[in-house]
Amino acid sequence: MQERKVYCSARGRVQLVDLASCGIQLGDCTSGTVEMICPNRLSTMLRPPSVEQGHTLGSAGYRPTTVALFAAGMTTFMALYYVQALLPQLFDHFGISPTTSALAVSLTTGFLAVAIIPASVLSERFGRVRVMVVPAVAASLIGVVLPWSPTVEILLAGRALQGVLCAGVPAVAMAYLAEEVEGRSLGTAMGRYVVGTTIGGLAGRLIPGFAVDVVSWQWALEIACLVSLGFAVVFARTVPSARFFVPQRVSPKVMLRNLLVHLWDPQLRRLFLLGFVLTGGFVTVYNFVGYRLLRPPFGLGEAVVALVFLMYLAGTFSSASAGPVADRVGRWPVLCAGILVMLTGLALTVPDRLPLVLIGMFLFPAGFCAAHSVASARVSARATEHRAEASLYLFHYHMGSSVVGALGGLAFSMFGWVGVAGYVGMLVGVGLLAGFRCGERTRGRNPERLITQSPDGPV
């Protein structure tokens, strides 16, 4: 009996699909398409006309899908960053150094970085929805308990565990949407997920920052964690089951080989370095700017300092604007210009003049997100095979947040804000050199399309 198999592209790679095992008869396949995707677009499974199609804008399943993924972005990025605005309070309460208090953020993002590739691999075996929902709810439940930790060691251990659990959503969400939503509606669906990550990261910082003016820091964190748990429940209750996912066995040996393929590429190594140093510098500034503004000569209140986190919304607009500008002048000039804007903003935060500091805190995230949108788009274009393993960029991105952010505490402890600015400036300078090298090797090539990014990371 002739085998009923076809080749199709799914989740960024060509694979052999046994139609009979999927319940599809060869005679049903009156039409279909087989496509190799443009690197910055997502492919779809071959579906015959008689098989249920993906969600489209206005269909019954589209709204629950986008609401669920918006809630997933909210709960995940709230859980990641809800302690960042209150690092000075941890410093005061536990009597620890700024370096140790920064671990409350760095451990979370570091363990997320370590877990993100295993999470994407597990989703191929056990399903997208399960790998997203169970860890997201568990991370929120842990967050509800952590504000009452009796020791800083317990708090930090819990934050590390939250990082592992938070890896599920950023590792899997885009793949889930690509499989379940039709191509013509995919951009809008992904945009709503990105909005959820942006608002989640912002709410995670603002809610405790405002609440600590009227309640203790523990209750300020508790309020944020309860809101995060609420969004986790919305996510779990509304996310539709995956209809087009086909489980696959993943060989550790093959996965390791695919990872090495990407690490062997000099262009990708430079892009990974860019993600590491730029993100590390970005997170370091936000880890310690609260100390600078709460202390003399500024002496601002906690709620006012929390408003500074609104400045990072400038990054949302700059990443959206970077695409049209890059279409006219090229990708690499935009990347290097974004890095120069970061350096300018960083320099403006050094003088003890509040207006200059605020302008600097506006320019810094704007430059970061413009540069990051170019770098992440280029990774998507370069890593055209083994898409799960291409999350190496996510690994370097979040590992930079962890390692560089933690070491920034040493610079702050020894030299104050000037030390932080010098430390971050050197890292961003390394990123600028890497950007120049990338541009030299890609001059004259067709650019890839950029997509709007969350200021908190490629999601």
Short mmCIF file of N, CA and C in Angstrom, two decimals, residues 5 14 20 29 61 83 106 140 157 159 169 180 200 207 267 269 289 329 345 349 366 374 386 411 422 436 452:
data_model
loop_
_atom_site.label_atom_id
_atom_site.label_comp_id
_atom_site.label_asym_id
_atom_site.label_seq_id
_atom_site.Cartn_x
_atom_site.Cartn_y
_atom_site.Cartn_z
N LYS A 5 2.09 10.32 2.42
CA LYS A 5 2.91 11.27 3.16
C LYS A 5 3.19 12.48 2.27
N VAL A 14 11.09 22.03 7.42
CA VAL A 14 10.38 21.09 6.56
C VAL A 14 10.36 19.73 7.24
N ALA A 20 -2.21 9.79 7.03
CA ALA A 20 -3.11 8.80 7.61
C ALA A 20 -3.09 8.88 9.13
N CYS A 29 -7.14 15.71 -0.06
CA CYS A 29 -6.20 16.80 -0.31
C CYS A 29 -6.34 17.29 -1.74
N GLY A 61 -13.14 31.35 17.64
CA GLY A 61 -11.99 31.02 18.48
C GLY A 61 -10.92 32.09 18.55
N VAL A 83 9.47 42.73 41.44
CA VAL A 83 10.34 43.16 42.55
C VAL A 83 11.28 44.29 42.16
N SER A 106 17.94 39.23 38.92
CA SER A 106 18.93 38.52 38.10
C SER A 106 18.75 37.01 38.15
N SER A 140 2.81 32.08 39.42
CA SER A 140 1.99 33.08 40.11
C SER A 140 1.68 32.67 41.54
N ALA A 157 15.64 31.98 46.44
CA ALA A 157 15.38 30.64 45.91
C ALA A 157 14.03 30.59 45.21
N ARG A 159 12.52 33.13 43.82
CA ARG A 159 12.62 33.90 42.57
C ARG A 159 13.31 33.08 41.48
N VAL A 169 6.00 30.44 28.70
CA VAL A 169 5.25 31.33 27.80
C VAL A 169 6.14 31.95 26.73
N GLU A 180 -2.09 27.99 15.38
CA GLU A 180 -3.53 28.05 15.60
C GLU A 180 -4.24 29.19 14.89
N GLY A 200 2.36 44.02 31.05
CA GLY A 200 2.69 43.20 32.21
C GLY A 200 3.98 43.63 32.88
N ILE A 207 2.74 48.87 39.97
CA ILE A 207 1.81 48.56 41.06
C ILE A 207 2.51 48.53 42.41
N GLN A 267 28.36 35.47 12.47
CA GLN A 267 27.36 36.54 12.48
C GLN A 267 26.39 36.37 13.64
N ARG A 269 26.98 34.75 16.40
CA ARG A 269 27.69 34.97 17.66
C ARG A 269 27.74 36.46 18.00
N VAL A 289 18.51 52.63 39.20
CA VAL A 289 18.07 54.02 39.11
C VAL A 289 17.18 54.40 40.29
N VAL A 329 17.04 53.67 5.16
CA VAL A 329 18.48 53.88 5.33
C VAL A 329 19.25 52.59 5.59
N GLY A 345 21.65 58.85 26.22
CA GLY A 345 20.74 58.85 27.36
C GLY A 345 21.46 58.50 28.65
N THR A 349 22.20 60.86 32.42
CA THR A 349 21.79 60.50 33.78
C THR A 349 22.88 60.77 34.82
N ALA A 366 14.50 54.04 24.52
CA ALA A 366 14.16 54.24 23.11
C ALA A 366 15.27 53.70 22.22
N VAL A 374 16.26 45.44 15.56
CA VAL A 374 17.09 45.08 14.41
C VAL A 374 17.84 43.78 14.67
N HIS A 386 16.03 24.89 12.30
CA HIS A 386 16.03 24.51 13.71
C HIS A 386 15.50 25.66 14.57
N ALA A 411 29.47 47.62 40.87
CA ALA A 411 29.84 48.96 40.41
C ALA A 411 29.12 50.02 41.23
N GLY A 422 29.47 54.12 34.01
CA GLY A 422 30.70 53.71 33.33
C GLY A 422 30.67 52.24 32.94
N PHE A 436 28.90 47.33 14.33
CA PHE A 436 29.68 47.73 13.16
C PHE A 436 30.18 46.50 12.40
N THR A 452 7.38 45.00 15.96
CA THR A 452 7.44 45.72 17.22
C THR A 452 7.76 44.77 18.36
#
